[in-house]
Amino acid sequence: GLITIPGKGYIKFTPGNNRQDQAWKMLSKVEYFDDNNLLQNTYNLIYTHESMHPFLSEITKTDGTETIRYRKFNYNTGLPGYSSYSQDIWGYYNGKYNTSLYPDIPEFRRVNGVVYLPGNRDVNEKAKAGSIKEIIYPTGGKTVFEFENNKVFNNTSGVSFVRTNGRHYHEGFGE
Protein backbone atom coordinates (compact mmCIF):
# COMPACT_ATOMS: atom_id res chain seq x y z
CA GLY A 1 0.00 0.00 0.00
CA LEU A 2 0.91 3.64 -0.42
CA ILE A 3 0.22 6.83 1.48
CA THR A 4 0.74 9.99 -0.58
CA ILE A 5 1.84 13.16 1.21
CA PRO A 6 1.09 16.13 -1.10
CA GLY A 7 4.24 18.15 -1.79
CA LYS A 8 6.42 15.73 0.24
CA GLY A 9 6.31 12.37 -1.56
CA TYR A 10 4.88 9.06 -0.46
CA ILE A 11 5.32 6.16 1.94
CA LYS A 12 5.28 2.59 0.65
CA PHE A 13 4.38 -0.37 2.90
CA THR A 14 5.64 -3.85 1.95
CA PRO A 15 4.09 -6.99 3.45
CA GLY A 16 6.38 -9.84 4.42
CA ASN A 17 5.83 -13.36 5.66
CA ASN A 18 2.54 -14.76 6.84
CA ARG A 19 1.99 -14.77 10.57
CA GLN A 20 2.39 -18.20 12.15
CA ASP A 21 -0.81 -17.79 14.15
CA GLN A 22 -3.14 -16.32 11.52
CA ALA A 23 -3.50 -15.96 7.75
CA TRP A 24 -2.40 -12.30 7.67
CA LYS A 25 0.95 -10.98 6.55
CA MET A 26 3.29 -9.03 8.78
CA LEU A 27 4.67 -5.67 7.67
CA SER A 28 8.30 -6.16 6.61
CA LYS A 29 9.38 -2.80 5.17
CA VAL A 30 8.40 0.88 5.11
CA GLU A 31 10.00 3.12 2.47
CA TYR A 32 9.85 6.91 2.19
CA PHE A 33 10.18 8.44 -1.30
CA ASP A 34 10.48 12.20 -1.77
CA ASP A 35 8.46 14.31 -4.22
CA ASN A 36 11.01 13.47 -6.99
CA ASN A 37 10.37 9.74 -6.49
CA LEU A 38 13.82 9.24 -4.89
CA LEU A 39 14.12 6.75 -2.03
CA GLN A 40 15.13 8.62 1.13
CA ASN A 41 14.73 6.08 3.98
CA THR A 42 14.01 2.39 4.32
CA TYR A 43 12.83 0.85 7.60
CA ASN A 44 13.09 -2.96 7.82
CA LEU A 45 10.99 -4.68 10.49
CA ILE A 46 12.36 -7.86 12.10
CA TYR A 47 10.20 -10.21 14.17
CA THR A 48 10.68 -12.97 16.70
CA HIS A 49 8.03 -15.50 17.78
CA GLU A 50 7.04 -16.96 21.12
CA SER A 51 4.31 -19.62 21.25
CA MET A 52 3.39 -18.56 17.69
CA HIS A 53 2.84 -14.94 18.81
CA PRO A 54 4.82 -12.49 16.63
CA PHE A 55 6.81 -9.73 18.34
CA LEU A 56 8.47 -6.79 16.58
CA SER A 57 12.05 -7.18 17.81
CA GLU A 58 14.01 -4.67 15.75
CA ILE A 59 13.71 -1.89 13.20
CA THR A 60 16.73 -1.04 11.04
CA LYS A 61 16.91 2.25 9.15
CA THR A 62 18.81 2.71 5.91
CA ASP A 63 19.50 6.31 4.94
CA GLY A 64 21.51 6.43 1.71
CA THR A 65 24.34 3.94 2.30
CA GLU A 66 24.29 3.76 6.12
CA THR A 67 22.19 1.19 7.98
CA ILE A 68 21.64 1.57 11.72
CA ARG A 69 19.67 -0.32 14.36
CA TYR A 70 16.90 2.26 14.63
CA ARG A 71 14.95 0.59 17.46
CA LYS A 72 15.25 -2.67 19.40
CA PHE A 73 12.31 -4.03 21.40
CA ASN A 74 12.35 -6.44 24.35
CA TYR A 75 9.26 -8.07 25.81
CA ASN A 76 8.28 -9.96 28.95
CA THR A 77 8.37 -13.64 28.00
CA GLY A 78 6.23 -16.60 29.02
CA LEU A 79 3.11 -16.41 26.85
CA PRO A 80 1.05 -19.59 26.44
CA GLY A 81 -0.53 -20.78 23.21
CA TYR A 82 -3.73 -19.18 21.92
CA SER A 83 -6.12 -21.81 23.27
CA SER A 84 -4.90 -21.56 26.87
CA TYR A 85 -7.41 -21.25 29.72
CA SER A 86 -4.64 -19.90 31.96
CA GLN A 87 -6.29 -16.50 32.36
CA ASP A 88 -6.98 -14.25 35.31
CA ILE A 89 -10.35 -12.57 35.81
CA TRP A 90 -9.27 -9.75 33.46
CA GLY A 91 -8.26 -12.12 30.64
CA TYR A 92 -4.49 -11.87 31.15
CA TYR A 93 -2.23 -14.91 31.44
CA ASN A 94 -1.86 -16.20 35.01
CA GLY A 95 0.09 -19.45 34.56
CA LYS A 96 -2.57 -21.61 36.26
CA TYR A 97 -3.66 -24.92 34.78
CA ASN A 98 -7.37 -24.38 34.09
CA THR A 99 -9.84 -26.54 32.19
CA SER A 100 -12.42 -23.73 31.99
CA LEU A 101 -12.74 -19.98 32.28
CA TYR A 102 -15.56 -20.08 34.83
CA PRO A 103 -14.64 -18.04 37.92
CA ASP A 104 -14.94 -19.74 41.30
CA ILE A 105 -18.30 -18.38 42.48
CA PRO A 106 -19.94 -20.95 44.81
CA GLU A 107 -23.48 -19.93 43.81
CA PHE A 108 -22.75 -20.79 40.17
CA ARG A 109 -20.97 -24.14 40.53
CA ARG A 110 -24.25 -25.93 39.84
CA VAL A 111 -26.83 -24.34 37.51
CA ASN A 112 -29.97 -26.26 36.46
CA GLY A 113 -28.35 -29.53 37.55
CA VAL A 114 -25.16 -28.94 35.56
CA VAL A 115 -21.92 -28.83 37.54
CA TYR A 116 -19.38 -26.23 36.36
CA LEU A 117 -15.73 -26.73 37.25
CA PRO A 118 -14.22 -23.33 38.01
CA GLY A 119 -10.81 -22.23 36.85
CA ASN A 120 -8.24 -20.41 38.97
CA ARG A 121 -8.76 -16.84 37.75
CA ASP A 122 -6.43 -15.24 40.32
CA VAL A 123 -4.25 -12.32 39.25
CA ASN A 124 -0.46 -12.63 39.49
CA GLU A 125 2.77 -11.29 37.98
CA LYS A 126 2.57 -13.64 34.97
CA ALA A 127 0.05 -11.17 33.49
CA LYS A 128 3.04 -9.20 32.19
CA ALA A 129 3.86 -11.98 29.69
CA GLY A 130 3.92 -10.59 26.17
CA SER A 131 3.95 -6.93 27.22
CA ILE A 132 6.73 -4.62 26.11
CA LYS A 133 9.66 -4.39 28.53
CA GLU A 134 11.94 -1.84 26.84
CA ILE A 135 12.78 0.06 23.67
CA ILE A 136 16.47 0.61 22.96
CA TYR A 137 17.56 3.57 20.79
CA PRO A 138 20.64 3.92 18.52
CA THR A 139 22.28 6.19 21.11
CA GLY A 140 22.15 3.40 23.72
CA GLY A 141 19.37 5.14 25.63
CA LYS A 142 16.20 3.26 26.36
CA THR A 143 12.61 3.52 27.52
CA VAL A 144 11.74 0.97 30.21
CA PHE A 145 8.12 0.02 30.88
CA GLU A 146 6.78 -1.11 34.26
CA PHE A 147 3.35 -2.68 34.55
CA GLU A 148 1.34 -3.63 37.58
CA ASN A 149 -1.67 -5.88 37.98
CA ASN A 150 -5.29 -4.88 38.17
CA LYS A 151 -6.77 -4.75 41.66
CA VAL A 152 -10.14 -5.73 43.09
CA PHE A 153 -11.35 -4.35 46.39
CA ASN A 154 -14.16 -6.02 48.36
CA ASN A 155 -16.45 -3.88 50.50
CA THR A 156 -19.77 -4.37 52.25
CA SER A 157 -21.84 -2.98 49.38
CA GLY A 158 -20.36 -5.29 46.73
CA VAL A 159 -17.22 -5.38 44.66
CA SER A 160 -15.43 -2.38 43.18
CA PHE A 161 -13.17 -2.96 40.19
CA VAL A 162 -10.15 -0.71 39.82
CA ARG A 163 -7.88 -1.04 36.83
CA THR A 164 -4.42 0.45 37.33
CA ASN A 165 -2.33 1.67 34.43
CA GLY A 166 1.23 0.78 33.53
CA ARG A 167 3.93 3.44 33.70
CA HIS A 168 7.22 3.94 31.98
CA TYR A 169 10.34 6.05 32.24
CA HIS A 170 13.04 7.17 29.84
CA GLU A 171 16.83 6.97 29.99
CA GLY A 172 19.25 8.78 27.67
CA PHE A 173 16.78 9.71 24.98
CA GLY A 174 18.06 9.58 21.39
CA GLU A 175 16.63 9.59 17.90
Coordinates of C-alpha atoms in Angstrom, one line a residue:
G1 CA 0.0 0.0 0.0
L2 CA 0.9 3.6 -0.4
I3 CA 0.2 6.8 1.5
T4 CA 0.7 10.0 -0.6
I5 CA 1.8 13.2 1.2
P6 CA 1.1 16.1 -1.1
G7 CA 4.2 18.2 -1.8
K8 CA 6.4 15.7 0.2
G9 CA 6.3 12.4 -1.6
Y10 CA 4.9 9.1 -0.5
I11 CA 5.3 6.2 1.9
K12 CA 5.3 2.6 0.7
F13 CA 4.4 -0.4 2.9
T14 CA 5.6 -3.9 2.0
P15 CA 4.1 -7.0 3.4
G16 CA 6.4 -9.8 4.4
N17 CA 5.8 -13.4 5.7
N18 CA 2.5 -14.8 6.8
R19 CA 2.0 -14.8 10.6
Q20 CA 2.4 -18.2 12.2
D21 CA -0.8 -17.8 14.1
Q22 CA -3.1 -16.3 11.5
A23 CA -3.5 -16.0 7.8
W24 CA -2.4 -12.3 7.7
K25 CA 0.9 -11.0 6.6
M26 CA 3.3 -9.0 8.8
L27 CA 4.7 -5.7 7.7
S28 CA 8.3 -6.2 6.6
K29 CA 9.4 -2.8 5.2
V30 CA 8.4 0.9 5.1
E31 CA 10.0 3.1 2.5
Y32 CA 9.9 6.9 2.2
F33 CA 10.2 8.4 -1.3
D34 CA 10.5 12.2 -1.8
D35 CA 8.5 14.3 -4.2
N36 CA 11.0 13.5 -7.0
N37 CA 10.4 9.7 -6.5
L38 CA 13.8 9.2 -4.9
L39 CA 14.1 6.7 -2.0
Q40 CA 15.1 8.6 1.1
N41 CA 14.7 6.1 4.0
T42 CA 14.0 2.4 4.3
Y43 CA 12.8 0.9 7.6
N44 CA 13.1 -3.0 7.8
L45 CA 11.0 -4.7 10.5
I46 CA 12.4 -7.9 12.1
Y47 CA 10.2 -10.2 14.2
T48 CA 10.7 -13.0 16.7
H49 CA 8.0 -15.5 17.8
E50 CA 7.0 -17.0 21.1
S51 CA 4.3 -19.6 21.3
M52 CA 3.4 -18.6 17.7
H53 CA 2.8 -14.9 18.8
P54 CA 4.8 -12.5 16.6
F55 CA 6.8 -9.7 18.3
L56 CA 8.5 -6.8 16.6
S57 CA 12.1 -7.2 17.8
E58 CA 14.0 -4.7 15.8
I59 CA 13.7 -1.9 13.2
T60 CA 16.7 -1.0 11.0
K61 CA 16.9 2.2 9.1
T62 CA 18.8 2.7 5.9
D63 CA 19.5 6.3 4.9
G64 CA 21.5 6.4 1.7
T65 CA 24.3 3.9 2.3
E66 CA 24.3 3.8 6.1
T67 CA 22.2 1.2 8.0
I68 CA 21.6 1.6 11.7
R69 CA 19.7 -0.3 14.4
Y70 CA 16.9 2.3 14.6
R71 CA 15.0 0.6 17.5
K72 CA 15.2 -2.7 19.4
F73 CA 12.3 -4.0 21.4
N74 CA 12.3 -6.4 24.3
Y75 CA 9.3 -8.1 25.8
N76 CA 8.3 -10.0 29.0
T77 CA 8.4 -13.6 28.0
G78 CA 6.2 -16.6 29.0
L79 CA 3.1 -16.4 26.9
P80 CA 1.0 -19.6 26.4
G81 CA -0.5 -20.8 23.2
Y82 CA -3.7 -19.2 21.9
S83 CA -6.1 -21.8 23.3
S84 CA -4.9 -21.6 26.9
Y85 CA -7.4 -21.3 29.7
S86 CA -4.6 -19.9 32.0
Q87 CA -6.3 -16.5 32.4
D88 CA -7.0 -14.2 35.3
I89 CA -10.3 -12.6 35.8
W90 CA -9.3 -9.7 33.5
G91 CA -8.3 -12.1 30.6
Y92 CA -4.5 -11.9 31.1
Y93 CA -2.2 -14.9 31.4
N94 CA -1.9 -16.2 35.0
G95 CA 0.1 -19.5 34.6
K96 CA -2.6 -21.6 36.3
Y97 CA -3.7 -24.9 34.8
N98 CA -7.4 -24.4 34.1
T99 CA -9.8 -26.5 32.2
S100 CA -12.4 -23.7 32.0
L101 CA -12.7 -20.0 32.3
Y102 CA -15.6 -20.1 34.8
P103 CA -14.6 -18.0 37.9
D104 CA -14.9 -19.7 41.3
I105 CA -18.3 -18.4 42.5
P106 CA -19.9 -20.9 44.8
E107 CA -23.5 -19.9 43.8
F108 CA -22.8 -20.8 40.2
R109 CA -21.0 -24.1 40.5
R110 CA -24.3 -25.9 39.8
V111 CA -26.8 -24.3 37.5
N112 CA -30.0 -26.3 36.5
G113 CA -28.3 -29.5 37.6
V114 CA -25.2 -28.9 35.6
V115 CA -21.9 -28.8 37.5
Y116 CA -19.4 -26.2 36.4
L117 CA -15.7 -26.7 37.3
P118 CA -14.2 -23.3 38.0
G119 CA -10.8 -22.2 36.9
N120 CA -8.2 -20.4 39.0
R121 CA -8.8 -16.8 37.8
D122 CA -6.4 -15.2 40.3
V123 CA -4.2 -12.3 39.2
N124 CA -0.5 -12.6 39.5
E125 CA 2.8 -11.3 38.0
K126 CA 2.6 -13.6 35.0
A127 CA 0.0 -11.2 33.5
K128 CA 3.0 -9.2 32.2
A129 CA 3.9 -12.0 29.7
G130 CA 3.9 -10.6 26.2
S131 CA 4.0 -6.9 27.2
I132 CA 6.7 -4.6 26.1
K133 CA 9.7 -4.4 28.5
E134 CA 11.9 -1.8 26.8
I135 CA 12.8 0.1 23.7
I136 CA 16.5 0.6 23.0
Y137 CA 17.6 3.6 20.8
P138 CA 20.6 3.9 18.5
T139 CA 22.3 6.2 21.1
G140 CA 22.2 3.4 23.7
G141 CA 19.4 5.1 25.6
K142 CA 16.2 3.3 26.4
T143 CA 12.6 3.5 27.5
V144 CA 11.7 1.0 30.2
F145 CA 8.1 0.0 30.9
E146 CA 6.8 -1.1 34.3
F147 CA 3.3 -2.7 34.6
E148 CA 1.3 -3.6 37.6
N149 CA -1.7 -5.9 38.0
N150 CA -5.3 -4.9 38.2
K151 CA -6.8 -4.8 41.7
V152 CA -10.1 -5.7 43.1
F153 CA -11.3 -4.4 46.4
N154 CA -14.2 -6.0 48.4
N155 CA -16.4 -3.9 50.5
T156 CA -19.8 -4.4 52.2
S157 CA -21.8 -3.0 49.4
G158 CA -20.4 -5.3 46.7
V159 CA -17.2 -5.4 44.7
S160 CA -15.4 -2.4 43.2
F161 CA -13.2 -3.0 40.2
V162 CA -10.2 -0.7 39.8
R163 CA -7.9 -1.0 36.8
T164 CA -4.4 0.4 37.3
N165 CA -2.3 1.7 34.4
G166 CA 1.2 0.8 33.5
R167 CA 3.9 3.4 33.7
H168 CA 7.2 3.9 32.0
Y169 CA 10.3 6.0 32.2
H170 CA 13.0 7.2 29.8
E171 CA 16.8 7.0 30.0
G172 CA 19.2 8.8 27.7
F173 CA 16.8 9.7 25.0
G174 CA 18.1 9.6 21.4
E175 CA 16.6 9.6 17.9

